[in-house]
PDB file of C-alpha atoms and ligand atoms in Angstrom:
ATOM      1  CA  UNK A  12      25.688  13.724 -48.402  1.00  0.00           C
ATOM      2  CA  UNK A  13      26.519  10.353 -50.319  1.00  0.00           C
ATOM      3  CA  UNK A  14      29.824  12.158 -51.781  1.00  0.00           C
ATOM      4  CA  UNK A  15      30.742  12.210 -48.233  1.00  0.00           C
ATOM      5  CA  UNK A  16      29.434   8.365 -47.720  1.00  0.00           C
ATOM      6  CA  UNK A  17      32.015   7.574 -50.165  1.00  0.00           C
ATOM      7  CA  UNK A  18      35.198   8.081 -48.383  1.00  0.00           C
ATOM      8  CA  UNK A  19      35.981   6.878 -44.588  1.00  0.00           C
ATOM      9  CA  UNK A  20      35.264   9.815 -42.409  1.00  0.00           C
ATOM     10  CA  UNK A  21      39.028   9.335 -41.041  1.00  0.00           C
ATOM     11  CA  UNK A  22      40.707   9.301 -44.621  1.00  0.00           C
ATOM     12  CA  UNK A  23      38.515  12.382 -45.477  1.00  0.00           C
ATOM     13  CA  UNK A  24      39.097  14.525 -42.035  1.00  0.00           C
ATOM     14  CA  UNK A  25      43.157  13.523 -42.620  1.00  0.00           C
ATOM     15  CA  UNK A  26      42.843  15.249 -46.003  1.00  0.00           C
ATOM     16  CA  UNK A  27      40.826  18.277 -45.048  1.00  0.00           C
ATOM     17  CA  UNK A  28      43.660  18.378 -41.649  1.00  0.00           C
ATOM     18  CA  UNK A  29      46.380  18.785 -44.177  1.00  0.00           C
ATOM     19  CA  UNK A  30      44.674  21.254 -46.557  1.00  0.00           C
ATOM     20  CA  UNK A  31      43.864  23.340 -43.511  1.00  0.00           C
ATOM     21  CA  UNK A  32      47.267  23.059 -42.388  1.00  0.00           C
ATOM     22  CA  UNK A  33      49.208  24.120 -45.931  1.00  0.00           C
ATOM     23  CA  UNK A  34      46.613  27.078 -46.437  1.00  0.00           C
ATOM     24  CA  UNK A  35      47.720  28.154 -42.780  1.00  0.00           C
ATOM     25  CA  UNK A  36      51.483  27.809 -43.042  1.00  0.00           C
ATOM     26  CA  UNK A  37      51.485  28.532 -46.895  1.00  0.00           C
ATOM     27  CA  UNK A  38      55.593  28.947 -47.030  1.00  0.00           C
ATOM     28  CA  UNK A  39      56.266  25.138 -46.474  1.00  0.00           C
ATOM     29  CA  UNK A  40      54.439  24.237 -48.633  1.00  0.00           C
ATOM     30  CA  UNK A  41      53.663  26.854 -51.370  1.00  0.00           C
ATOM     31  CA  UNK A  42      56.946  28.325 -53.523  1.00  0.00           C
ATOM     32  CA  UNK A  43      55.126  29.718 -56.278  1.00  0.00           C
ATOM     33  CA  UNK A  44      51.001  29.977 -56.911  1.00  0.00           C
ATOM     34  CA  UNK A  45      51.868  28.722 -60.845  1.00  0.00           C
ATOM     35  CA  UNK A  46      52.769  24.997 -59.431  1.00  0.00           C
ATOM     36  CA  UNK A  47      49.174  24.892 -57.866  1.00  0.00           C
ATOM     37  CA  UNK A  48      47.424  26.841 -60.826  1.00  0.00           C
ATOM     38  CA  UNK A  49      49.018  26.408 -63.734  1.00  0.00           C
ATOM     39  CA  UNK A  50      49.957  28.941 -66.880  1.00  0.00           C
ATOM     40  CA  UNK A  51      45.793  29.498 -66.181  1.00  0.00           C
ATOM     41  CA  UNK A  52      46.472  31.539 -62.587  1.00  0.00           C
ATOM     42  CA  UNK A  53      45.747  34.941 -63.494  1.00  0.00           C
ATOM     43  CA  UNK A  54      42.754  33.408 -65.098  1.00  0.00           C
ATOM     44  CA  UNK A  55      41.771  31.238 -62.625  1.00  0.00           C
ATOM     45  CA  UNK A  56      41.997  33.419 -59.960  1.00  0.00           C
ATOM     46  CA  UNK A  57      39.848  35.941 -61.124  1.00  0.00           C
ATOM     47  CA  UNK A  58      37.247  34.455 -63.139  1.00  0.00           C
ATOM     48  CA  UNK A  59      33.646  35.706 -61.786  1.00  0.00           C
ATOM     49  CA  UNK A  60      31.920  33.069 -59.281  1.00  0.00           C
ATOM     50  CA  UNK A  61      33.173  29.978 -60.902  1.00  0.00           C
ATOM     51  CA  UNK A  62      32.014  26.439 -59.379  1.00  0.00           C
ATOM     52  CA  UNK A  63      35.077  24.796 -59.300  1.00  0.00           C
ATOM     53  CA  UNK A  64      36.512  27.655 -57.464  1.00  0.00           C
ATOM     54  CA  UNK A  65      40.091  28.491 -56.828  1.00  0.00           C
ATOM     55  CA  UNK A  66      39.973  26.529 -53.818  1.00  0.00           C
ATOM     56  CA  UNK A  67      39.170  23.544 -55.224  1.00  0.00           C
ATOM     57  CA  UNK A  68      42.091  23.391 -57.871  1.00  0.00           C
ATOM     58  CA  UNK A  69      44.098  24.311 -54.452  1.00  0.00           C
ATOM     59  CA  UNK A  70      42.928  21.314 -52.803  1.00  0.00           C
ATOM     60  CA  UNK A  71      42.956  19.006 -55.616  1.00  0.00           C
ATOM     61  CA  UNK A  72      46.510  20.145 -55.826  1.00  0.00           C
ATOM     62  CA  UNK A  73      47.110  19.267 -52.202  1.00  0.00           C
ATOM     63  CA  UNK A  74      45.858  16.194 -53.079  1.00  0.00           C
ATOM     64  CA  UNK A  75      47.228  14.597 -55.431  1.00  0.00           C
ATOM     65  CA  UNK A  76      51.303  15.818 -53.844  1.00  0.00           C
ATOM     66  CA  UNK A  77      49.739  13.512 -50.852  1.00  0.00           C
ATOM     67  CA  UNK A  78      49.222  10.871 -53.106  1.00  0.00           C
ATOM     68  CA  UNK A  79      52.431  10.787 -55.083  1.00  0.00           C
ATOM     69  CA  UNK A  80      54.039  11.316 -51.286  1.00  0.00           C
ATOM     70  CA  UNK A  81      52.163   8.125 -50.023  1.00  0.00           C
ATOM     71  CA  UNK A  82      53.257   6.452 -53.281  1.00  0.00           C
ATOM     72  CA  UNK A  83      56.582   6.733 -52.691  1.00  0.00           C
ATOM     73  CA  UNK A  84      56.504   4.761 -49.120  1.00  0.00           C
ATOM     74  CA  UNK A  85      54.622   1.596 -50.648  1.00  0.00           C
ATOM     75  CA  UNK A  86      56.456  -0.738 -53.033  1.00  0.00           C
ATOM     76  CA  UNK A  87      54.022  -2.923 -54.008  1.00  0.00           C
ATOM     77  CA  UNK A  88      50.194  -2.806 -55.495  1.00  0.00           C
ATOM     78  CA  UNK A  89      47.736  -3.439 -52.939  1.00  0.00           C
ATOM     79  CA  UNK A  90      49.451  -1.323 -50.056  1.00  0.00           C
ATOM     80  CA  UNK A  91      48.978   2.568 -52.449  1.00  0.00           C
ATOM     81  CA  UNK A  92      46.968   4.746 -50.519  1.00  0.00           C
ATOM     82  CA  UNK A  93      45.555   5.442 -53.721  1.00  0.00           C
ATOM     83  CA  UNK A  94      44.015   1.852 -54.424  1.00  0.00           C
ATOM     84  CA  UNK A  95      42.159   2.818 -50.949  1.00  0.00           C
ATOM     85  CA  UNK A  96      40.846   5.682 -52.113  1.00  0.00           C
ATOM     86  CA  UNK A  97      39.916   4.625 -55.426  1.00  0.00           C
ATOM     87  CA  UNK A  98      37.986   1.736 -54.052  1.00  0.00           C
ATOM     88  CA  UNK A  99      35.855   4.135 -51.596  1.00  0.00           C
ATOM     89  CA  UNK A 100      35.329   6.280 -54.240  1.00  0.00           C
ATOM     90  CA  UNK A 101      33.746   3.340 -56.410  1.00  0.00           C
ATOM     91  CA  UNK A 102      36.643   4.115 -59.363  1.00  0.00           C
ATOM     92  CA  UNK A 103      37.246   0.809 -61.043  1.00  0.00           C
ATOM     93  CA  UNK A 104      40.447   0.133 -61.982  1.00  0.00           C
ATOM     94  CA  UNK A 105      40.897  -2.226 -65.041  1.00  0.00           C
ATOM     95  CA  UNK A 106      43.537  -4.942 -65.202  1.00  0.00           C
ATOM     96  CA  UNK A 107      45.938  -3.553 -67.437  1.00  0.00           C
ATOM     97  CA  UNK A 108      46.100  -0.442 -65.192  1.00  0.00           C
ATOM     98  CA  UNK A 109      46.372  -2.764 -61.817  1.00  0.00           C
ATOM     99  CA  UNK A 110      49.367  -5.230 -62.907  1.00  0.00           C
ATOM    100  CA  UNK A 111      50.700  -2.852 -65.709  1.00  0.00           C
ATOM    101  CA  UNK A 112      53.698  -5.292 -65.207  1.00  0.00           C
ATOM    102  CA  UNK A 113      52.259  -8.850 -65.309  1.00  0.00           C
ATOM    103  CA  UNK A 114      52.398  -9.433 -61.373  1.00  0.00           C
ATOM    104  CA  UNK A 115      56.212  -8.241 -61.045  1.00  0.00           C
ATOM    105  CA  UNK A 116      57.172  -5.924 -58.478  1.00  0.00           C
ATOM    106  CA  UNK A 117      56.343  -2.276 -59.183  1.00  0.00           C
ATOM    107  CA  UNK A 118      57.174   1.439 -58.047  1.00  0.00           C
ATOM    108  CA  UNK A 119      54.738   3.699 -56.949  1.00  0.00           C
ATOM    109  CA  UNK A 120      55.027   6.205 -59.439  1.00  0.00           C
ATOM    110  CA  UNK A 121      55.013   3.667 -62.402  1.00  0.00           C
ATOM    111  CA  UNK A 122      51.922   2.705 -61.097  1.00  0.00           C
ATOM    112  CA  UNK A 123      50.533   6.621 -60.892  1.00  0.00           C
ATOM    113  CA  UNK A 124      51.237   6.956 -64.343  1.00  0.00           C
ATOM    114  CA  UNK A 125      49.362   4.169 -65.565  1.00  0.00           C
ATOM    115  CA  UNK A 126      46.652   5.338 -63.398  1.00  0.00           C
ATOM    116  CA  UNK A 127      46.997   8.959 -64.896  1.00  0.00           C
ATOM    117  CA  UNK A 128      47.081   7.782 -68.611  1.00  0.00           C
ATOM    118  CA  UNK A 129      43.691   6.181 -67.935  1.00  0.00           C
ATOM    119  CA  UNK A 130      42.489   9.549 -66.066  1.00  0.00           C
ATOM    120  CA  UNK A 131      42.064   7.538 -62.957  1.00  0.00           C
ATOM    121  CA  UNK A 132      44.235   9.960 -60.581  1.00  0.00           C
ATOM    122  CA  UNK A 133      41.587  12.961 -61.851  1.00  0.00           C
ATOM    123  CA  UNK A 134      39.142  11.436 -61.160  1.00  0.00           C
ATOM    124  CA  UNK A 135      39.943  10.130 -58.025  1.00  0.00           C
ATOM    125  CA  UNK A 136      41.258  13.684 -56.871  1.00  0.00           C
ATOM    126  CA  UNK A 137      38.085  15.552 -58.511  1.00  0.00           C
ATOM    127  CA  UNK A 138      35.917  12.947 -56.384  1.00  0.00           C
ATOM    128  CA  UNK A 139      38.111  13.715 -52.978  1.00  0.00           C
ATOM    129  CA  UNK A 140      38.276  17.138 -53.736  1.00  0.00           C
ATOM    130  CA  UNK A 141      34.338  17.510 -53.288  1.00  0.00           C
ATOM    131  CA  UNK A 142      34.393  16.034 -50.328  1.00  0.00           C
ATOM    132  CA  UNK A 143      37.003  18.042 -48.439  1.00  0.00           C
ATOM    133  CA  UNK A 144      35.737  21.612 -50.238  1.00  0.00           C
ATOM    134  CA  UNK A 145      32.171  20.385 -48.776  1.00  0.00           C
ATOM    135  CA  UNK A 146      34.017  19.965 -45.156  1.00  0.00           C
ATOM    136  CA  UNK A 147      36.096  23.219 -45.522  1.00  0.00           C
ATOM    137  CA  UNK A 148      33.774  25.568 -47.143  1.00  0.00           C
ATOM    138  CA  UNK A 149      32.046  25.883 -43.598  1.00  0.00           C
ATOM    139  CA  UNK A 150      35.429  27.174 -42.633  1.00  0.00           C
ATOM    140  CA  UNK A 151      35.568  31.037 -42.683  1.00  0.00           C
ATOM    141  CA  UNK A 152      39.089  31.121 -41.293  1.00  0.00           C
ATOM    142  CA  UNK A 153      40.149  28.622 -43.407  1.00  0.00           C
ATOM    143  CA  UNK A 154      38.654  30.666 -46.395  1.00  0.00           C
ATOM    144  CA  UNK A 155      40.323  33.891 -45.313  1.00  0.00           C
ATOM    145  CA  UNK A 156      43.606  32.065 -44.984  1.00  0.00           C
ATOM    146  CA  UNK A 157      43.665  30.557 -48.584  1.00  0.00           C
ATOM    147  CA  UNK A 158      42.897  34.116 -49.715  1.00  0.00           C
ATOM    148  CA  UNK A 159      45.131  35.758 -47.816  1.00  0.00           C
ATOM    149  CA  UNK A 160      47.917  33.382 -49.792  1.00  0.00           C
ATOM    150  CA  UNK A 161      46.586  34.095 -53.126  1.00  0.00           C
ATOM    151  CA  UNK A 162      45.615  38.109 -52.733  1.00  0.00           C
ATOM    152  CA  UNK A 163      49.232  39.539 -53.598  1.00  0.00           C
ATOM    153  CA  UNK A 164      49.628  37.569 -56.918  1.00  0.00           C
ATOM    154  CA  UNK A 165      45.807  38.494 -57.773  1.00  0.00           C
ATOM    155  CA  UNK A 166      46.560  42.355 -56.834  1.00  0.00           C
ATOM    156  CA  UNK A 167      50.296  42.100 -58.805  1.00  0.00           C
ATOM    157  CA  UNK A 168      50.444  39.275 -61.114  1.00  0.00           C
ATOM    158  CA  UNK A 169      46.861  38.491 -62.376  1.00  0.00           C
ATOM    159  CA  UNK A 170      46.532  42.370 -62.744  1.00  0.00           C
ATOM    160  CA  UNK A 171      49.259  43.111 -65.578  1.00  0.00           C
ATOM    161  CA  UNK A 172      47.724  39.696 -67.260  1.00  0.00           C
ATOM    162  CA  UNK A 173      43.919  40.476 -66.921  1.00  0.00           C
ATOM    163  CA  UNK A 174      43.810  44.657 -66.715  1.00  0.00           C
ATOM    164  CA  UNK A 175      40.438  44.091 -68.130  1.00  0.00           C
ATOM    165  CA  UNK A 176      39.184  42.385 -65.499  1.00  0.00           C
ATOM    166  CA  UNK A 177      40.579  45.511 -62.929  1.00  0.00           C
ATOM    167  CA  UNK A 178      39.113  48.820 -61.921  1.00  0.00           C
ATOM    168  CA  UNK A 179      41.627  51.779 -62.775  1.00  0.00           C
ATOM    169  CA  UNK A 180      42.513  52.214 -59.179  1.00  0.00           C
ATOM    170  CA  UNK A 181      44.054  48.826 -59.529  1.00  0.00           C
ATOM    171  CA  UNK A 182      41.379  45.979 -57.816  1.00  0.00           C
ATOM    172  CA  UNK A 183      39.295  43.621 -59.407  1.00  0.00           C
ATOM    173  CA  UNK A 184      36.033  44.880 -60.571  1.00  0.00           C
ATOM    174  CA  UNK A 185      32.806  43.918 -58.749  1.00  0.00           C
ATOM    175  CA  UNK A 186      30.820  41.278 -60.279  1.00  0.00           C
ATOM    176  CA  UNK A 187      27.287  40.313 -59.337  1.00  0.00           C
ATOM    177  CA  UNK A 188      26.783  37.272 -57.247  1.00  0.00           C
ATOM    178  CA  UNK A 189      24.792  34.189 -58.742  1.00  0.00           C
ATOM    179  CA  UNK A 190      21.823  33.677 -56.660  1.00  0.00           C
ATOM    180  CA  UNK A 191      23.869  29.846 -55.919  1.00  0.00           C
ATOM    181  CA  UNK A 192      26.529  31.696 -54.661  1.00  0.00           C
ATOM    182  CA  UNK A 193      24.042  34.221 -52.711  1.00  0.00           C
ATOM    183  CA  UNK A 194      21.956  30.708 -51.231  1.00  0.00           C
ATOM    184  CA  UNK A 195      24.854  28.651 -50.337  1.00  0.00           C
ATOM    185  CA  UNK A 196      26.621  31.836 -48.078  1.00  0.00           C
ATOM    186  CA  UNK A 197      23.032  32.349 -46.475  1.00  0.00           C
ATOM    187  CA  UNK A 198      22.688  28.739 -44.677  1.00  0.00           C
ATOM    188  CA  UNK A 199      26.218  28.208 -44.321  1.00  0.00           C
ATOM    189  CA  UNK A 200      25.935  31.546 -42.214  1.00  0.00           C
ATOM    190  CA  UNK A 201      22.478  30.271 -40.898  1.00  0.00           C
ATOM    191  CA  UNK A 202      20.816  33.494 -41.923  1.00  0.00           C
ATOM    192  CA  UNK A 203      23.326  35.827 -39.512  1.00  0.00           C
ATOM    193  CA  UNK A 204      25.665  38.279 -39.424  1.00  0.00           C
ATOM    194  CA  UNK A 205      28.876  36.512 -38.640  1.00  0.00           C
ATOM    195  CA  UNK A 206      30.545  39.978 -36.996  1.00  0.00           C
ATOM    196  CA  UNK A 207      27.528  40.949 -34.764  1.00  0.00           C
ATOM    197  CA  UNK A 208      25.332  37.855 -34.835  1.00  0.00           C
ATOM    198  CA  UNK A 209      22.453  40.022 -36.125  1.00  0.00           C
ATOM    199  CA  UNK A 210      19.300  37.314 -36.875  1.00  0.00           C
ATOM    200  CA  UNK A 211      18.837  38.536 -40.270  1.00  0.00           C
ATOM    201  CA  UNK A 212      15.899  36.062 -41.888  1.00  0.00           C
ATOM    202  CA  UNK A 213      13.088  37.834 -40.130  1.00  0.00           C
ATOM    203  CA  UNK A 214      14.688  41.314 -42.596  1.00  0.00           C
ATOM    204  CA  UNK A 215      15.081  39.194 -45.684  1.00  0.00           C
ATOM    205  CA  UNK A 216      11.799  41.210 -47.149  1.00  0.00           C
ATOM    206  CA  UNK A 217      13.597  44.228 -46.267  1.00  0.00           C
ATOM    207  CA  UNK A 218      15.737  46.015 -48.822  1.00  0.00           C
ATOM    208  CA  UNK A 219      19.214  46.341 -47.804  1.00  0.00           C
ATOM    209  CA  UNK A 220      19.338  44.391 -44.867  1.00  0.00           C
ATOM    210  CA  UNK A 221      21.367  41.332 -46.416  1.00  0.00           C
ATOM    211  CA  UNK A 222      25.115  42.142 -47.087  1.00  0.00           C
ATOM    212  CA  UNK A 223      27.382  39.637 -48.892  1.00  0.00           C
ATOM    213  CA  UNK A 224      30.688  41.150 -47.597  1.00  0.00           C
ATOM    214  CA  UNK A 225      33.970  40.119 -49.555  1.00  0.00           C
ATOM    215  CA  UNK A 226      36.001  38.303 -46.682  1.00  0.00           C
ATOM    216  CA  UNK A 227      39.036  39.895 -47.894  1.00  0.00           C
ATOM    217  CA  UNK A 228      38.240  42.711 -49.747  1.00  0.00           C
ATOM    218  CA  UNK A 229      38.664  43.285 -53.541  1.00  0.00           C
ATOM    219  CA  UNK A 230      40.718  46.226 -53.115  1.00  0.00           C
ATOM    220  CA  UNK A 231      43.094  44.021 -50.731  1.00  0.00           C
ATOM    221  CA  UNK A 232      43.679  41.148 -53.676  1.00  0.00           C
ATOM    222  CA  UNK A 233      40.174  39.400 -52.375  1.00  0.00           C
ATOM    223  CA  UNK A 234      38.336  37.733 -55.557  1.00  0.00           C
ATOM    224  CA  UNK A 235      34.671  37.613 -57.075  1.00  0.00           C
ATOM    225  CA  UNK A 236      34.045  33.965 -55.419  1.00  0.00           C
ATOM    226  CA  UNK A 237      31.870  31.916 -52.963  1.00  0.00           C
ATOM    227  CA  UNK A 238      34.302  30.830 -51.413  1.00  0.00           C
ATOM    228  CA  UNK A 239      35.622  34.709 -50.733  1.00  0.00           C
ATOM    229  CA  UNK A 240      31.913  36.053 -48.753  1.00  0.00           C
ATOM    230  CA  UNK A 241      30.100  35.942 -45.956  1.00  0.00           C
ATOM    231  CA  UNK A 242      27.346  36.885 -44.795  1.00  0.00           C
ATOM    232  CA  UNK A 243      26.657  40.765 -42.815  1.00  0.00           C
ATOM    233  CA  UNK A 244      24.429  43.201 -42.040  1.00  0.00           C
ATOM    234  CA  UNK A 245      24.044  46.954 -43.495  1.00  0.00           C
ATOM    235  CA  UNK A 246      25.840  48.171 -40.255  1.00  0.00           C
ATOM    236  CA  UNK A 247      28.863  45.910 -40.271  1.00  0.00           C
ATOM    237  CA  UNK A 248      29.056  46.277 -43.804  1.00  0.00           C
ATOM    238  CA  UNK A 249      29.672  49.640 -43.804  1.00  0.00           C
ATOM    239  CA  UNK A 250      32.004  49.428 -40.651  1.00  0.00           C
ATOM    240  CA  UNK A 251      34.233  47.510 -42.555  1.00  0.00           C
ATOM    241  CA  UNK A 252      34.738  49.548 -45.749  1.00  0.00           C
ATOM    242  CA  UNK A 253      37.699  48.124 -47.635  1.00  0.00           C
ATOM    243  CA  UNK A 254      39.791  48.265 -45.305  1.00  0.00           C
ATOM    244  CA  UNK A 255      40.090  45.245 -43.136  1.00  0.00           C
ATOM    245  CA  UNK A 256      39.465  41.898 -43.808  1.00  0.00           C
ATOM    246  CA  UNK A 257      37.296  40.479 -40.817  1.00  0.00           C
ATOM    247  CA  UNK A 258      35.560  37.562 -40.035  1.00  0.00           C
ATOM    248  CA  UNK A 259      35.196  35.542 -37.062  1.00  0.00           C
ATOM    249  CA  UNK A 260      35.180  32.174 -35.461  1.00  0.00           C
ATOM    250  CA  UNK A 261      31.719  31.307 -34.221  1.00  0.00           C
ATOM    251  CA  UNK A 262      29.174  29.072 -35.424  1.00  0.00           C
ATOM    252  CA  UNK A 263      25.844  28.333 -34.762  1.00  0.00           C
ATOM    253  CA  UNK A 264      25.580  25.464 -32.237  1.00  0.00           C
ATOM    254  CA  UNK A 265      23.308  22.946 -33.926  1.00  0.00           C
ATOM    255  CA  UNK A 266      21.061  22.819 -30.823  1.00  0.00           C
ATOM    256  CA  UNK A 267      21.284  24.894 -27.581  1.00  0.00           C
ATOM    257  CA  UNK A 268      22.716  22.924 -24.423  1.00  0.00           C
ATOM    258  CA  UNK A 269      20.717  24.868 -21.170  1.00  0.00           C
TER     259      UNK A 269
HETATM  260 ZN1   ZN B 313      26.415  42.843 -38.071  1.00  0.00          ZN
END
């Protein structure tokens, strides 16, 4: 909860508004996964339950284009976006780096890239990126749309780099999920099943009753990731097979209203 202290609530829901929007109309936005992940992407997008998921280089990526974007509109230090959110971040800048040109007039990207050399934009991104993931994350739809962008290039690409990481029939192979990754699904799903609102904590003793279900699944492009499960039980589970790629829209109130 301080991470989230640390940036204005409207800066941070602006940022998590235009994440959402570019993982839900992917084509404006996204020509080609390698500009978001790199010469890394078949890597990165099938590594087993890494922390600094998939969706977190996304959104760092998302990011730091808003920031260059912003940078072009404002001339002059003082007025960057990016001086606002380095300051509510708590990301000192030193002097060199905030008058690289002894008080004379400069352009925004000048001013990125002295910010960059001194790994200032990083760290500023990393920082935002935390906060936004810890927004999102409780976003199932959200989740299902980022992997619904990044399933074909997993399933074609990533596959003819990685075969090792691939079952013969051509999906990734199953990994076992990291008790983390097996906690944080649990409360962010409050314990239910998200298709059929099943209470599942009184079964928790019970073997079998607690499904972590692959939002979409691996044989679909879905990866071995938090950020790609949710939370069933044994009979929705094993409705859904492999072959659809469910989830729904309802949360827990936080308190009932009657
Ligand atoms: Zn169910």
């Amino acid at each position: 909860m301080t991470q989230l202290q640390n940036v204005s609530t409207t800066d941070l829901y602006y940022i998590c508004q235009i994440v959402d929007t570019v993982t839900r109309n992917p084509s404006s936005y996204i020509r080609n996964i390698e500009d978001i992940f790199g010469d890394m992407a078949s890597i990165s997008l099938t590594h087993s339950f890494p922390k600094w998921t998939p969706f977190h280089i996304f959104i760092e990526s998302v990011i730091s284009s808003v920031i260059y974007e912003e940078a072009e509109k404002s001339k002059t230090i003082g007025t960057f976006w990016v001086d606002y959110l380095l300051d509510a971040n708590d990301i000192k800048v030193s002097s060199a780096s905030n008058d690289p040109h002894g008080g004379s007039l400069v352009y925004g990207y000048e001013y990125l890239e002295q910010l960059s050399q001194d790994n200032l934009i990083n760290d500023v991104c990393e920082n935002v990126t935390k906060q936004v993931f810890h927004v999102l994350f409780s976003n199932r739809a959200t989740l299902a749309a980022f992997w619904d962008v990044v399933s074909w290039y997993v399933s074609d690409t990533a596959r003819l780099f990685r075969p090792e990481a691939f079952t013969r029939s051509g999906h990734l192979k199953r990994s076992r999920i990291p008790m983390w990754a097996q906690n944080s699904i649990y409360h962010r799903d409050k314990g239910r099943c998200v298709l059929c609102k099943t209470d599942l904590t009184k079964l928790v003793t019970q073997e079998n009753s607690l499904h972590f279900d692959h939002i979409i699944p691996l044989a679909k492009g879905g990866g071995n990731c938090v950020t790609n499960l949710q939370l069933t039980c044994s009979s929705c589970n094993t409705r859904k097979g492999g072959r659809a790629s469910t989830t729904s829209k309802d949360y827990e109130a936080w308190y009932k209203y009657d």
